[in-house]
Amino acid sequence: MKPLVQTEKLGKYYPRGGGLFTRGTFTRAVDGVDLTVGTGETVGLVGESGSGKSTLGRLILRLVEPSFGRVTFDGHEITSLSARELQPLRRRMQIIFQDPYSSLNPRMTVRDILAEPLRIHKLTARGSEEEGRIVELLKRVGMRPEILDRYPHEFSGGQRQRIGIARSLAVQPDFIVCDEPVSALDVSIQAQIVNLLLDLQEELGVAYLFISHDLRVVEHISHRVVVLYAGHVVEEASAERLYRGAVHPYTRTLLAAVPGNEAARRALPVLADATSPARVAEEDGCPYFPRCPSGKVGTCDVTMPEMSAAADDTTHRFACHFPETR
Amino acid sequence: MSSEAPLLSVEGLCVAFRTERGAVRAVDDVSFSIFPGETLGIVGESGCGKSVTALSILRLLPTPPAQIEDGSLHFGGRDLRTLSERELEAVRGDEIAMVFQEPMTSLNPVHTVGAQIVEAIRLHRPDSRREARTRAISLLERVGIRDAATVVDAFPHELSGGMRQRVMIAMALSCEPKLLLADEPTTALDVTIQAQILDLLQSLRRSSHMAILLITHDLSVVEHHTDRVLVMYAGEVVESARVGDLFRRPAHPYTRALLASMPRLGGGKRRTRLPTIEGVVPGLGNLPKGCRFQERCGAVVESCRAERIPLTSFGTVEENRMVRCLRAEELAS
Ligand SMILES: Nc1ncnc2c1ncn2[C@@H]1O[C@H](COP(=O)(O)OP(=O)(O)OP(=O)(O)O)[C@@H](O)[C@H]1O
Ligand SMILES: Nc1ncnc2c1ncn2[C@@H]1O[C@H](COP(=O)(O)OP(=O)(O)OP(=O)(O)O)[C@@H](O)[C@H]1O
Ligand SMILES: [Mg+2]
Ligand SMILES: [Mg+2]
């Protein structure tokens, strides 16, 4: 598969704790991530709340400026492009935002919201062609054309989310960062959106970075899954392999918590309480050490584990000194 | 439970929106009650009126365009519809707290989250600023925020989606409400933290008899964390039952379809189309005569299209269930 999106040592640090006069403390939202998404591929991105998923997605689209590292899209290094140079690539990379409300302009009707990207990128002639395309988009996300003249505040949370999805699809992008695209939706509409994403991929070869905390949906839709912990990739593998044979203790804990996965839960040691870091990692230690049930003092707290590949499958990679056996 | 008086009782609630295209009724004749210490779940397809129902209880919908057209809302013996705005202000956040579906619309972007929680506490409690801050930090810890002593001084835009959602929950719990209205409180959270928060809510309802109205589309949350469930469709209640009874023997065809589309880990073949409920909910502006689910129902017969289907009792008297389907008994057996 041809790589469409590639990040190299990509990172974002946010200064924290009271402005200019406190030096040196940062939230390391994303910390040196190497990630590849192939043409027509779906990469699932999972990890607990605050692990850096949304930040990584936005960095790739350059909606957030990186602190360091590079992003390449279809051969163009976009981290160094000016806003003008970036413009033609913008159509090809879209995002479905996690928070639908704040991402829709409250003063625009649904028709305007969907027409805007078509006009900016001159994709349809105004009039009946544009109208036809808008109606088709709405239909695909399960909404009726009657709503075209309504404003965002007139919709429920799930309806707004679907308007946001329709907008991202309007320009026929090659790559979409889907940030929790179905979390606000009931199961039947979730299924409808998942089916839509699968169909578009089959028809048009769209690639997705699919961010979700719902591991069941991620398993269903992804070719490959990447696990993020505290801004670091800790494990990645094909979906089949990851769900059946994860080796990183964090991934295993994550999978064990999925409802209906009681078998995996019983087999696992109890996770240290998230709110009481009993142990502290040194600056260069593994970020998961404070909570890791199999971390060892002297190794895990002092050295950051390198990414290594499984002996029988080089696409299964993980960063752990003491990986569990498959 | 039925020996006590309900904490909240909603009778025949009807809420409409006036728009340029005429009025639409988003909530149509909805009734339910919640007892102290009870959790009532509301589920239903996107747009069916769950949030509007919850917002109406605290009269938080902007009027116009919204209007409570009919129905009564009683909380602990008081009629919420006739309270003055000032009296209601004293109830909001104190006796009844709400977690909104969209955290960013309810957090103030120019104040730190700590300042907002402190203000919420001090509005209803005589705590000093320092006491309130200590309480804010401990609440943030209880909703699973690591590093709460730092996060308390962060602005909303500096937090991730799931962190904001938990700040909202901490704020809602800050005055130990008697009733919590929680609208999709855990949608942005992974299962581990979701479980931690739902356990926290359970422990509060045990220790202080807090009642909860829990709106969620996550059926496994409903299954494990509610006592009774209300299923809504296109503005109406189509089924109400104890949670065990509902999952054991769903009575309404919509409920059955909903339960059938529940996702499972390792269930089904990967990257294949998932089962959905065919069709689209009718627009509120042009509802069909008769059953609102008729277009999508596999069991529809002529009489389903004739007139509005009444909500009738179903199963044993002991079960105390209601369903809005003419063929429920016949189909569920
Ligand atoms: N603008 C910002 N300023 C400061 N800190 C930020 C900013 N945006 C994000 N962060 C911090 O970066 C970290 C990662 O946030 P991010 O939104 O990427 O998490 P996430 O994995 O998407 O979480 P969630 O599942 O809750 O949405 C968090 O600790 C957050 O507080
Ligand atoms: N201001 C408004 N003007 C007109 N219609 C509105 C307005 N607000 C909500 N509605 C309509 O009322 C109906 C009920 O909305 P509500 O927000 O209660 O849905 P919901 O069940 O909470 O859905 P979701 O699961 O998507 O959050 C929707 O069809 C919506 O379009
Ligand atoms: Mg996020
Ligand atoms: Mg809602």
PDB file of C-alpha atoms in Angstrom, chain B residues 68-303:
ATOM      1  CA  ILE B  68     -43.918  23.950  26.962  1.00  0.00           C
ATOM      2  CA  GLU B  69     -47.406  23.538  25.593  1.00  0.00           C
ATOM      3  CA  ASP B  70     -48.805  21.167  28.123  1.00  0.00           C
ATOM      4  CA  GLY B  71     -48.041  18.905  31.032  1.00  0.00           C
ATOM      5  CA  SER B  72     -46.933  19.172  34.625  1.00  0.00           C
ATOM      6  CA  LEU B  73     -43.501  18.987  36.226  1.00  0.00           C
ATOM      7  CA  HIS B  74     -43.387  18.315  39.958  1.00  0.00           C
ATOM      8  CA  PHE B  75     -40.213  18.104  41.990  1.00  0.00           C
ATOM      9  CA  GLY B  76     -40.371  17.244  45.681  1.00  0.00           C
ATOM     10  CA  GLY B  77     -43.912  18.589  45.905  1.00  0.00           C
ATOM     11  CA  ARG B  78     -43.189  21.839  44.039  1.00  0.00           C
ATOM     12  CA  ASP B  79     -44.633  22.692  40.679  1.00  0.00           C
ATOM     13  CA  LEU B  80     -41.603  23.580  38.551  1.00  0.00           C
ATOM     14  CA  ARG B  81     -43.730  25.180  35.867  1.00  0.00           C
ATOM     15  CA  THR B  82     -45.099  27.852  38.181  1.00  0.00           C
ATOM     16  CA  LEU B  83     -41.905  28.691  40.089  1.00  0.00           C
ATOM     17  CA  SER B  84     -40.594  32.177  39.419  1.00  0.00           C
ATOM     18  CA  GLU B  85     -37.309  32.478  37.567  1.00  0.00           C
ATOM     19  CA  ARG B  86     -35.621  33.356  40.877  1.00  0.00           C
ATOM     20  CA  GLU B  87     -37.047  30.394  42.728  1.00  0.00           C
ATOM     21  CA  LEU B  88     -36.013  28.129  39.898  1.00  0.00           C
ATOM     22  CA  GLU B  89     -32.502  29.588  39.902  1.00  0.00           C
ATOM     23  CA  ALA B  90     -32.159  28.403  43.478  1.00  0.00           C
ATOM     24  CA  VAL B  91     -33.144  24.876  42.459  1.00  0.00           C
ATOM     25  CA  ARG B  92     -30.812  24.712  39.445  1.00  0.00           C
ATOM     26  CA  GLY B  93     -27.367  23.492  40.260  1.00  0.00           C
ATOM     27  CA  ASP B  94     -28.320  22.913  43.870  1.00  0.00           C
ATOM     28  CA  GLU B  95     -31.194  20.440  44.127  1.00  0.00           C
ATOM     29  CA  ILE B  96     -31.256  19.556  40.445  1.00  0.00           C
ATOM     30  CA  ALA B  97     -28.006  19.618  38.493  1.00  0.00           C
ATOM     31  CA  MET B  98     -27.457  19.007  34.834  1.00  0.00           C
ATOM     32  CA  VAL B  99     -24.620  17.597  32.761  1.00  0.00           C
ATOM     33  CA  PHE B 100     -25.099  18.935  29.245  1.00  0.00           C
ATOM     34  CA  GLN B 101     -24.584  16.935  26.097  1.00  0.00           C
ATOM     35  CA  GLU B 102     -22.125  19.479  24.704  1.00  0.00           C
ATOM     36  CA  PRO B 103     -19.614  20.561  27.326  1.00  0.00           C
ATOM     37  CA  MET B 104     -18.177  23.449  25.336  1.00  0.00           C
ATOM     38  CA  THR B 105     -21.523  25.206  25.142  1.00  0.00           C
ATOM     39  CA  SER B 106     -21.837  25.225  28.908  1.00  0.00           C
ATOM     40  CA  LEU B 107     -18.289  25.937  30.036  1.00  0.00           C
ATOM     41  CA  ASN B 108     -17.213  29.561  30.012  1.00  0.00           C
ATOM     42  CA  PRO B 109     -14.150  29.906  27.782  1.00  0.00           C
ATOM     43  CA  VAL B 110     -12.660  32.892  29.624  1.00  0.00           C
ATOM     44  CA  HIS B 111     -12.524  31.396  33.121  1.00  0.00           C
ATOM     45  CA  THR B 112     -10.453  28.512  34.418  1.00  0.00           C
ATOM     46  CA  VAL B 113     -12.394  25.366  35.180  1.00  0.00           C
ATOM     47  CA  GLY B 114     -11.507  25.753  38.857  1.00  0.00           C
ATOM     48  CA  ALA B 115     -12.989  29.238  39.001  1.00  0.00           C
ATOM     49  CA  GLN B 116     -16.177  27.908  37.421  1.00  0.00           C
ATOM     50  CA  ILE B 117     -16.551  25.050  39.867  1.00  0.00           C
ATOM     51  CA  VAL B 118     -15.761  27.350  42.814  1.00  0.00           C
ATOM     52  CA  GLU B 119     -18.414  29.774  41.641  1.00  0.00           C
ATOM     53  CA  ALA B 120     -20.951  26.972  41.284  1.00  0.00           C
ATOM     54  CA  ILE B 121     -20.235  25.826  44.835  1.00  0.00           C
ATOM     55  CA  ARG B 122     -20.322  29.300  46.372  1.00  0.00           C
ATOM     56  CA  LEU B 123     -23.579  30.168  44.682  1.00  0.00           C
ATOM     57  CA  HIS B 124     -25.361  27.653  46.885  1.00  0.00           C
ATOM     58  CA  ARG B 125     -22.990  27.018  49.808  1.00  0.00           C
ATOM     59  CA  PRO B 126     -21.376  29.217  52.418  1.00  0.00           C
ATOM     60  CA  ASP B 127     -17.897  27.769  51.728  1.00  0.00           C
ATOM     61  CA  SER B 128     -14.903  30.063  51.630  1.00  0.00           C
ATOM     62  CA  ARG B 129     -13.048  30.392  48.338  1.00  0.00           C
ATOM     63  CA  ARG B 130     -10.276  28.183  49.645  1.00  0.00           C
ATOM     64  CA  GLU B 131     -12.634  25.466  50.892  1.00  0.00           C
ATOM     65  CA  ALA B 132     -14.462  25.497  47.583  1.00  0.00           C
ATOM     66  CA  ARG B 133     -11.193  25.164  45.686  1.00  0.00           C
ATOM     67  CA  THR B 134     -10.111  22.188  47.772  1.00  0.00           C
ATOM     68  CA  ARG B 135     -13.486  20.643  47.112  1.00  0.00           C
ATOM     69  CA  ALA B 136     -13.153  21.346  43.387  1.00  0.00           C
ATOM     70  CA  ILE B 137      -9.806  19.555  43.239  1.00  0.00           C
ATOM     71  CA  SER B 138     -11.101  16.560  45.106  1.00  0.00           C
ATOM     72  CA  LEU B 139     -14.121  16.364  42.784  1.00  0.00           C
ATOM     73  CA  LEU B 140     -11.850  16.469  39.741  1.00  0.00           C
ATOM     74  CA  GLU B 141      -9.894  13.591  41.211  1.00  0.00           C
ATOM     75  CA  ARG B 142     -13.056  11.621  41.802  1.00  0.00           C
ATOM     76  CA  VAL B 143     -14.018  11.889  38.138  1.00  0.00           C
ATOM     77  CA  GLY B 144     -10.645  10.399  37.226  1.00  0.00           C
ATOM     78  CA  ILE B 145      -8.651  13.469  36.272  1.00  0.00           C
ATOM     79  CA  ARG B 146      -5.009  12.866  36.952  1.00  0.00           C
ATOM     80  CA  ASP B 147      -3.051  15.855  38.001  1.00  0.00           C
ATOM     81  CA  ALA B 148      -6.213  17.592  39.244  1.00  0.00           C
ATOM     82  CA  ALA B 149      -4.221  20.238  41.114  1.00  0.00           C
ATOM     83  CA  THR B 150      -2.878  21.487  37.762  1.00  0.00           C
ATOM     84  CA  VAL B 151      -5.990  20.941  35.683  1.00  0.00           C
ATOM     85  CA  VAL B 152      -8.008  23.064  38.101  1.00  0.00           C
ATOM     86  CA  ASP B 153      -6.165  26.123  36.745  1.00  0.00           C
ATOM     87  CA  ALA B 154      -6.583  25.211  33.075  1.00  0.00           C
ATOM     88  CA  PHE B 155      -8.955  26.926  30.661  1.00  0.00           C
ATOM     89  CA  PRO B 156     -11.556  24.791  28.894  1.00  0.00           C
ATOM     90  CA  HIS B 157      -9.799  25.011  25.516  1.00  0.00           C
ATOM     91  CA  GLU B 158      -6.670  23.524  27.061  1.00  0.00           C
ATOM     92  CA  LEU B 159      -8.462  20.296  27.888  1.00  0.00           C
ATOM     93  CA  SER B 160      -9.265  17.280  25.777  1.00  0.00           C
ATOM     94  CA  GLY B 161     -12.893  16.430  24.946  1.00  0.00           C
ATOM     95  CA  GLY B 162     -13.113  13.765  27.624  1.00  0.00           C
ATOM     96  CA  MET B 163     -11.512  16.003  30.261  1.00  0.00           C
ATOM     97  CA  ARG B 164     -14.086  18.722  29.609  1.00  0.00           C
ATOM     98  CA  GLN B 165     -16.872  16.269  29.947  1.00  0.00           C
ATOM     99  CA  ARG B 166     -15.540  15.215  33.338  1.00  0.00           C
ATOM    100  CA  VAL B 167     -15.178  18.818  34.467  1.00  0.00           C
ATOM    101  CA  MET B 168     -18.883  19.214  33.711  1.00  0.00           C
ATOM    102  CA  ILE B 169     -19.695  16.172  35.802  1.00  0.00           C
ATOM    103  CA  ALA B 170     -17.563  17.425  38.706  1.00  0.00           C
ATOM    104  CA  MET B 171     -19.345  20.763  38.539  1.00  0.00           C
ATOM    105  CA  ALA B 172     -22.775  19.123  38.499  1.00  0.00           C
ATOM    106  CA  LEU B 173     -21.919  17.031  41.547  1.00  0.00           C
ATOM    107  CA  SER B 174     -20.382  19.916  43.465  1.00  0.00           C
ATOM    108  CA  CYS B 175     -23.546  20.780  45.398  1.00  0.00           C
ATOM    109  CA  GLU B 176     -24.672  17.216  46.034  1.00  0.00           C
ATOM    110  CA  PRO B 177     -27.899  17.472  44.043  1.00  0.00           C
ATOM    111  CA  LYS B 178     -30.946  15.379  44.849  1.00  0.00           C
ATOM    112  CA  LEU B 179     -31.504  14.843  41.157  1.00  0.00           C
ATOM    113  CA  LEU B 180     -28.888  14.684  38.440  1.00  0.00           C
ATOM    114  CA  LEU B 181     -29.933  15.137  34.827  1.00  0.00           C
ATOM    115  CA  ALA B 182     -27.096  13.603  32.866  1.00  0.00           C
ATOM    116  CA  ASP B 183     -27.309  13.997  29.073  1.00  0.00           C
ATOM    117  CA  GLU B 184     -24.838  11.609  27.433  1.00  0.00           C
ATOM    118  CA  PRO B 185     -22.374  12.185  30.297  1.00  0.00           C
ATOM    119  CA  THR B 186     -19.823   9.620  29.189  1.00  0.00           C
ATOM    120  CA  THR B 187     -19.932   9.696  25.373  1.00  0.00           C
ATOM    121  CA  ALA B 188     -16.409  11.051  25.028  1.00  0.00           C
ATOM    122  CA  LEU B 189     -14.874   8.674  27.531  1.00  0.00           C
ATOM    123  CA  ASP B 190     -13.153   5.365  27.212  1.00  0.00           C
ATOM    124  CA  VAL B 191     -14.633   2.418  29.029  1.00  0.00           C
ATOM    125  CA  THR B 192     -12.282   2.461  31.996  1.00  0.00           C
ATOM    126  CA  ILE B 193     -13.040   6.047  32.934  1.00  0.00           C
ATOM    127  CA  GLN B 194     -16.663   5.619  31.991  1.00  0.00           C
ATOM    128  CA  ALA B 195     -16.887   2.786  34.490  1.00  0.00           C
ATOM    129  CA  GLN B 196     -15.185   4.883  37.146  1.00  0.00           C
ATOM    130  CA  ILE B 197     -17.685   7.709  36.681  1.00  0.00           C
ATOM    131  CA  LEU B 198     -20.714   5.482  36.587  1.00  0.00           C
ATOM    132  CA  ASP B 199     -19.485   3.777  39.763  1.00  0.00           C
ATOM    133  CA  LEU B 200     -19.087   7.184  41.374  1.00  0.00           C
ATOM    134  CA  LEU B 201     -22.677   8.034  40.475  1.00  0.00           C
ATOM    135  CA  GLN B 202     -23.847   4.695  41.872  1.00  0.00           C
ATOM    136  CA  SER B 203     -22.060   5.308  45.140  1.00  0.00           C
ATOM    137  CA  LEU B 204     -23.602   8.782  45.427  1.00  0.00           C
ATOM    138  CA  ARG B 205     -27.026   7.400  44.927  1.00  0.00           C
ATOM    139  CA  ARG B 206     -26.432   4.822  47.616  1.00  0.00           C
ATOM    140  CA  SER B 207     -24.879   7.215  50.127  1.00  0.00           C
ATOM    141  CA  SER B 208     -27.080  10.249  49.548  1.00  0.00           C
ATOM    142  CA  HIS B 209     -30.061   8.866  47.645  1.00  0.00           C
ATOM    143  CA  MET B 210     -29.310  10.960  44.602  1.00  0.00           C
ATOM    144  CA  ALA B 211     -31.685  10.168  41.743  1.00  0.00           C
ATOM    145  CA  ILE B 212     -30.415  10.161  38.168  1.00  0.00           C
ATOM    146  CA  LEU B 213     -31.997  10.742  34.794  1.00  0.00           C
ATOM    147  CA  LEU B 214     -29.458   9.162  32.476  1.00  0.00           C
ATOM    148  CA  ILE B 215     -29.722   9.893  28.774  1.00  0.00           C
ATOM    149  CA  THR B 216     -27.464   7.672  26.746  1.00  0.00           C
ATOM    150  CA  HIS B 217     -27.256   5.881  23.441  1.00  0.00           C
ATOM    151  CA  ASP B 218     -24.946   3.271  24.917  1.00  0.00           C
ATOM    152  CA  LEU B 219     -27.074   0.234  25.586  1.00  0.00           C
ATOM    153  CA  SER B 220     -24.463  -1.485  27.709  1.00  0.00           C
ATOM    154  CA  VAL B 221     -24.487   1.545  30.020  1.00  0.00           C
ATOM    155  CA  VAL B 222     -28.261   1.298  30.201  1.00  0.00           C
ATOM    156  CA  GLU B 223     -28.109  -2.391  30.911  1.00  0.00           C
ATOM    157  CA  HIS B 224     -25.675  -2.077  33.791  1.00  0.00           C
ATOM    158  CA  HIS B 225     -26.430   1.286  35.336  1.00  0.00           C
ATOM    159  CA  THR B 226     -30.165   1.986  35.287  1.00  0.00           C
ATOM    160  CA  ASP B 227     -33.217   0.658  37.098  1.00  0.00           C
ATOM    161  CA  ARG B 228     -35.927   1.619  34.642  1.00  0.00           C
ATOM    162  CA  VAL B 229     -35.774   2.614  30.991  1.00  0.00           C
ATOM    163  CA  LEU B 230     -37.854   4.885  28.818  1.00  0.00           C
ATOM    164  CA  VAL B 231     -37.552   4.271  25.092  1.00  0.00           C
ATOM    165  CA  MET B 232     -38.458   7.261  22.930  1.00  0.00           C
ATOM    166  CA  TYR B 233     -39.146   7.504  19.223  1.00  0.00           C
ATOM    167  CA  ALA B 234     -39.994  10.671  17.266  1.00  0.00           C
ATOM    168  CA  GLY B 235     -41.059  12.612  20.367  1.00  0.00           C
ATOM    169  CA  GLU B 236     -43.101   9.867  22.008  1.00  0.00           C
ATOM    170  CA  VAL B 237     -42.472   7.290  24.693  1.00  0.00           C
ATOM    171  CA  VAL B 238     -42.842   3.957  22.928  1.00  0.00           C
ATOM    172  CA  GLU B 239     -41.894   1.720  25.816  1.00  0.00           C
ATOM    173  CA  SER B 240     -41.140   1.912  29.522  1.00  0.00           C
ATOM    174  CA  ALA B 241     -39.957  -0.979  31.640  1.00  0.00           C
ATOM    175  CA  ARG B 242     -37.571  -2.156  34.291  1.00  0.00           C
ATOM    176  CA  VAL B 243     -34.200  -2.662  32.706  1.00  0.00           C
ATOM    177  CA  GLY B 244     -34.040  -6.427  33.225  1.00  0.00           C
ATOM    178  CA  ASP B 245     -37.490  -6.917  31.694  1.00  0.00           C
ATOM    179  CA  LEU B 246     -36.636  -4.702  28.741  1.00  0.00           C
ATOM    180  CA  PHE B 247     -33.506  -6.595  27.812  1.00  0.00           C
ATOM    181  CA  ARG B 248     -35.093  -9.986  28.470  1.00  0.00           C
ATOM    182  CA  ARG B 249     -38.199  -9.317  26.414  1.00  0.00           C
ATOM    183  CA  PRO B 250     -38.261  -6.057  24.470  1.00  0.00           C
ATOM    184  CA  ALA B 251     -41.883  -5.246  23.670  1.00  0.00           C
ATOM    185  CA  HIS B 252     -41.759  -2.597  20.957  1.00  0.00           C
ATOM    186  CA  PRO B 253     -40.413  -3.452  17.492  1.00  0.00           C
ATOM    187  CA  TYR B 254     -38.170  -0.364  17.663  1.00  0.00           C
ATOM    188  CA  THR B 255     -36.681  -1.515  20.963  1.00  0.00           C
ATOM    189  CA  ARG B 256     -36.053  -4.941  19.472  1.00  0.00           C
ATOM    190  CA  ALA B 257     -34.325  -3.430  16.443  1.00  0.00           C
ATOM    191  CA  LEU B 258     -32.225  -1.230  18.715  1.00  0.00           C
ATOM    192  CA  LEU B 259     -31.076  -4.127  20.876  1.00  0.00           C
ATOM    193  CA  ALA B 260     -30.274  -6.150  17.771  1.00  0.00           C
ATOM    194  CA  SER B 261     -27.846  -3.520  16.529  1.00  0.00           C
ATOM    195  CA  MET B 262     -25.794  -3.456  19.744  1.00  0.00           C
ATOM    196  CA  PRO B 263     -22.123  -3.835  18.757  1.00  0.00           C
ATOM    197  CA  ARG B 264     -20.000  -6.632  20.182  1.00  0.00           C
ATOM    198  CA  LEU B 265     -16.268  -7.191  20.303  1.00  0.00           C
ATOM    199  CA  GLY B 266     -15.278  -9.879  17.847  1.00  0.00           C
ATOM    200  CA  GLY B 267     -18.921 -10.142  16.800  1.00  0.00           C
ATOM    201  CA  GLY B 268     -19.563 -10.335  13.073  1.00  0.00           C
ATOM    202  CA  LYS B 269     -17.064 -10.123  10.281  1.00  0.00           C
ATOM    203  CA  ARG B 270     -14.676  -7.181  10.312  1.00  0.00           C
ATOM    204  CA  ARG B 271     -15.059  -4.433   7.725  1.00  0.00           C
ATOM    205  CA  THR B 272     -18.443  -5.639   6.539  1.00  0.00           C
ATOM    206  CA  ARG B 273     -21.613  -3.563   6.611  1.00  0.00           C
ATOM    207  CA  LEU B 274     -23.260  -3.460  10.029  1.00  0.00           C
ATOM    208  CA  PRO B 275     -26.967  -4.115  10.539  1.00  0.00           C
ATOM    209  CA  THR B 276     -29.002  -0.898  10.742  1.00  0.00           C
ATOM    210  CA  ILE B 277     -32.654  -0.078  11.153  1.00  0.00           C
ATOM    211  CA  GLU B 278     -33.736   0.592   7.573  1.00  0.00           C
ATOM    212  CA  GLY B 279     -35.205   3.969   6.740  1.00  0.00           C
ATOM    213  CA  VAL B 280     -35.187   7.359   8.427  1.00  0.00           C
ATOM    214  CA  VAL B 281     -37.188   8.785  11.344  1.00  0.00           C
ATOM    215  CA  PRO B 282     -40.153  10.794  10.048  1.00  0.00           C
ATOM    216  CA  GLY B 283     -39.699  14.570  10.144  1.00  0.00           C
ATOM    217  CA  LEU B 284     -41.546  16.140  13.066  1.00  0.00           C
ATOM    218  CA  GLY B 285     -43.293  18.452  10.609  1.00  0.00           C
ATOM    219  CA  ASN B 286     -44.981  15.643   8.723  1.00  0.00           C
ATOM    220  CA  LEU B 287     -45.589  12.729  11.022  1.00  0.00           C
ATOM    221  CA  PRO B 288     -47.638   9.882   9.611  1.00  0.00           C
ATOM    222  CA  LYS B 289     -51.073   9.122  10.931  1.00  0.00           C
ATOM    223  CA  GLY B 290     -50.929   6.247  13.385  1.00  0.00           C
ATOM    224  CA  CYS B 291     -47.703   4.639  14.567  1.00  0.00           C
ATOM    225  CA  ARG B 292     -44.606   6.774  14.012  1.00  0.00           C
ATOM    226  CA  PHE B 293     -42.425   3.726  13.469  1.00  0.00           C
ATOM    227  CA  GLN B 294     -44.712   2.245  10.771  1.00  0.00           C
ATOM    228  CA  GLU B 295     -42.464   3.014   7.787  1.00  0.00           C
ATOM    229  CA  ARG B 296     -39.580   1.099   9.314  1.00  0.00           C
ATOM    230  CA  CYS B 297     -41.437  -1.689  11.067  1.00  0.00           C
ATOM    231  CA  GLY B 298     -41.353  -5.225   9.742  1.00  0.00           C
ATOM    232  CA  ALA B 299     -44.610  -6.112  11.476  1.00  0.00           C
ATOM    233  CA  VAL B 300     -46.794  -3.262  10.296  1.00  0.00           C
ATOM    234  CA  VAL B 301     -50.473  -3.991   9.570  1.00  0.00           C
ATOM    235  CA  GLU B 302     -53.309  -1.809   8.308  1.00  0.00           C
ATOM    236  CA  SER B 303     -54.562  -0.820  11.765  1.00  0.00           C
TER     237      SER B 303
END
